[in-house]
Coordinates of C-alpha atoms in Angstrom, one line a residue:
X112 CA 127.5 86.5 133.0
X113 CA 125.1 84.4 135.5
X114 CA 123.1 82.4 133.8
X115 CA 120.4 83.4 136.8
X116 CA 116.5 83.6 135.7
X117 CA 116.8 87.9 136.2
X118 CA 119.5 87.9 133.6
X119 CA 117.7 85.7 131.2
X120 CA 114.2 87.8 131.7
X121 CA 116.3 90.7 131.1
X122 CA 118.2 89.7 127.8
X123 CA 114.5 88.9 126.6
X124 CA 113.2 92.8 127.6
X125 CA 116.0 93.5 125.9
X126 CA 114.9 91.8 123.0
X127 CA 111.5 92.9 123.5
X128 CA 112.3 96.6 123.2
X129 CA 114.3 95.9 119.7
X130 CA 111.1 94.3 118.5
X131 CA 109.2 97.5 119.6
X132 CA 111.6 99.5 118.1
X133 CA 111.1 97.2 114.8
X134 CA 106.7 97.7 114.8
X135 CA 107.4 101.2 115.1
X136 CA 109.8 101.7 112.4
X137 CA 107.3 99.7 110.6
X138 CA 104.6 101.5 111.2
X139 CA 106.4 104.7 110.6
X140 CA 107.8 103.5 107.3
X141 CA 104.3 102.4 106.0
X142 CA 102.5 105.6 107.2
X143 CA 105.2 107.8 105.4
X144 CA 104.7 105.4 102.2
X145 CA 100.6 106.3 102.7
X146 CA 101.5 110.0 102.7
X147 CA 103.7 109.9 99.8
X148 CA 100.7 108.1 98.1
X149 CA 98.9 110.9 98.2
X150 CA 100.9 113.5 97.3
X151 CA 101.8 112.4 93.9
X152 CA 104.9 113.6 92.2
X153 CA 104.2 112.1 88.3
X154 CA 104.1 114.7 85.6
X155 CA 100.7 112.3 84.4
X156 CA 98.5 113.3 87.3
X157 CA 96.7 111.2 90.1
X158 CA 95.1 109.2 88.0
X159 CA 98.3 107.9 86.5
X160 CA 99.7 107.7 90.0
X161 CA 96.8 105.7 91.3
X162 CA 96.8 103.2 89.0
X163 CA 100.2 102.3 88.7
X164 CA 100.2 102.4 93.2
X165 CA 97.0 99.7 92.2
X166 CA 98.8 98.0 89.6
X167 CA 102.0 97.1 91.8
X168 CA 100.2 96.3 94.5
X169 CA 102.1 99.3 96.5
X170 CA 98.8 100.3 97.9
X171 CA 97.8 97.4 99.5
X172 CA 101.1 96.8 100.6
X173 CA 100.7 100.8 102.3
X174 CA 97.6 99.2 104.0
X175 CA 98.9 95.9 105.4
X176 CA 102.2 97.3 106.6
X177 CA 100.1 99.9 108.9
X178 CA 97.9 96.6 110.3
X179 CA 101.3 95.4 110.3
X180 CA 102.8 98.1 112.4
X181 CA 100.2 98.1 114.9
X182 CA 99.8 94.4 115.5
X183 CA 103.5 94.2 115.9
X184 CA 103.2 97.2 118.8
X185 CA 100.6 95.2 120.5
X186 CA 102.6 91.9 120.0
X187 CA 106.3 93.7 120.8
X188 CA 104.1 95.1 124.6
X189 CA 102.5 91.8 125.0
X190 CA 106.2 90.3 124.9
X191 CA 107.4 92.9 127.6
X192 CA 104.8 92.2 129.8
X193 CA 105.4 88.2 129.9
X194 CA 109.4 88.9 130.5
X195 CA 108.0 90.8 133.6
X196 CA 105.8 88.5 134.4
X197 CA 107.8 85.2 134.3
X198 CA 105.3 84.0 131.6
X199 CA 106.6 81.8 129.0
X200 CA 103.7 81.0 127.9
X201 CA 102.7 84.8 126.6
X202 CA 106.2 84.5 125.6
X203 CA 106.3 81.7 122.9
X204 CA 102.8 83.6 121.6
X205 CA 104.7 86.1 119.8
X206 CA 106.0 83.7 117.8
X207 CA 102.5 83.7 115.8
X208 CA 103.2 87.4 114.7
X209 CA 106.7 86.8 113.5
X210 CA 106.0 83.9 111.4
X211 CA 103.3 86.1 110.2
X212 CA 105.4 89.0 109.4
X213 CA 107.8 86.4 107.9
X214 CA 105.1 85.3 105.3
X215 CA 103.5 88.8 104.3
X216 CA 106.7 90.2 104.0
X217 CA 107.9 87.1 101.5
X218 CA 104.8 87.0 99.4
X219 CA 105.3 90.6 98.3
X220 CA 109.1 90.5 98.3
X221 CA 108.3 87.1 95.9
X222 CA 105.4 88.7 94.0
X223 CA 107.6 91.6 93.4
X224 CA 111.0 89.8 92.7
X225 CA 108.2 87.5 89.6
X226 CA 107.1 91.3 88.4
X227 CA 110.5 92.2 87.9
X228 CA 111.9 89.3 86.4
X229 CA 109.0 89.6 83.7
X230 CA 109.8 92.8 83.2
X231 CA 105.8 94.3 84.2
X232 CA 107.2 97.9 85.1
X233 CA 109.1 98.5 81.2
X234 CA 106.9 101.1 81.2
X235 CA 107.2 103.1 83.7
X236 CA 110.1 105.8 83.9
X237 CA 112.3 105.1 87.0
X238 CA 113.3 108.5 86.9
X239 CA 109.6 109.8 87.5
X240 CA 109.0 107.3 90.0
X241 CA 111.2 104.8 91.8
X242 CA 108.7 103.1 94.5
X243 CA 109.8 99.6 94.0
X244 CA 113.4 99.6 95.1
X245 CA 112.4 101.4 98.3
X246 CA 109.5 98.5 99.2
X247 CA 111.8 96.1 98.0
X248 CA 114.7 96.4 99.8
X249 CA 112.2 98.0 102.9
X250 CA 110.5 94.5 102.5
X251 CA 113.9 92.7 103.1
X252 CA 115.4 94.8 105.4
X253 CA 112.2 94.3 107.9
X254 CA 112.4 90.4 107.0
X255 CA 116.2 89.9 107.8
X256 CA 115.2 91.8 110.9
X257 CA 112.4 89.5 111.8
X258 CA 114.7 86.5 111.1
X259 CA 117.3 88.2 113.6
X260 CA 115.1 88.7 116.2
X261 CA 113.2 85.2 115.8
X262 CA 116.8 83.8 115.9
X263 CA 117.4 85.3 119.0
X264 CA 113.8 85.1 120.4
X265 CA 114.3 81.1 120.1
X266 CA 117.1 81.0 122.3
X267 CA 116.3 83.4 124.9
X268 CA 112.9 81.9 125.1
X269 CA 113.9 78.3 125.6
X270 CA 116.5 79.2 128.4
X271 CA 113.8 81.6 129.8
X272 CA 111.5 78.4 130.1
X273 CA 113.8 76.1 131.2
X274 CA 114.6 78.8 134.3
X275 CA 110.9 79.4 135.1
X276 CA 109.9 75.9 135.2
X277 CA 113.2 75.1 137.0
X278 CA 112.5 77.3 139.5
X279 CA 108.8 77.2 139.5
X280 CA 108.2 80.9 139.5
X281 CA 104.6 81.8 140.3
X282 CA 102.6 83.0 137.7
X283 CA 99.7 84.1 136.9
X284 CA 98.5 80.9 135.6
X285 CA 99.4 79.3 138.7
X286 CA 96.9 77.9 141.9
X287 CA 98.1 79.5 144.6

């Protein structure tokens, strides 16, 4: 493989469509979770269901993993656009989202991990409703994901500016 500035922009589109395809299985995962809020399966009744969605903080998890989704759709098409562009510096900015997904995703994994380790949920009947392994191993599947991609993202990135400013692309930042 040529280590040529085309190849290196495309690895990164490349890597940019598997973070798209990340937000959107995000977003999709989050907006199913909403609709399974609300269409509670508990023998008690909503009013059970809401408050132990309230209690475990599953409901505003539900509302930061859609914000979630759609800021990592808007990131994921920001990072296409600088691969196309030659512009590392819109490039290194989605950085900022993925150390922010990092850290939402770890606070609720950690809250959630401290919950069960004090046993909070004894009461609850895992047969009637099983919510917290799905956002738990949801919330580490996303995050090993995120840490994949970053991995990746840091390489691809540095060789991608180290080619442009080699070669002194034109950008849109540029004088010309």
């Amino acid at each position: 493989m040529s280590n040529s500035l085309r190849t290196v922009a495309n690895c990164g589109l490349f890597l940019a469509i598997l973070d798209l395809i990340h937000a959107l299985s995000t977003f999709g995962f989050y907006c199913y979770e909403l609709i399974i809020h609300y269409r509670c399966h508990w023998n008690h009744g909503i009013r059970w269901c809401q408050y132990y969605l309230n209690d475990t903080n599953h409901s505003l998890r539900v509302n930061i993993g859609i914000g979630e989704g759609v800021v990592c759709i808007f990131f994921a098409s920001v990072l296409i656009a600088a691969f196309c562009r030659y512009n590392p510096w819109v490039a290194w900015l989605w950085l900022i989202k993925a150390l922010a997904v990092i850290g939402i995703n770890a606070y609720f994994i950690g809250v959630w991990m401290v919950q069960r380790s004090r046993y909070y949920h004894s009461l609850w009947n895992p047969k009637n409703y099983n919510q917290d392994e799905i956002f738990l191993m949801a919330g580490i599947g996303l995050t090993a994901i995120e840490l994949l991609i970053m991995f990746i993202f840091f390489c691809v990135s540095g060789a991608f500016t180290y080619k442009v400013k080699r070669q002194q692309v034109p950008t849109m930042e540029s004088d010309i």
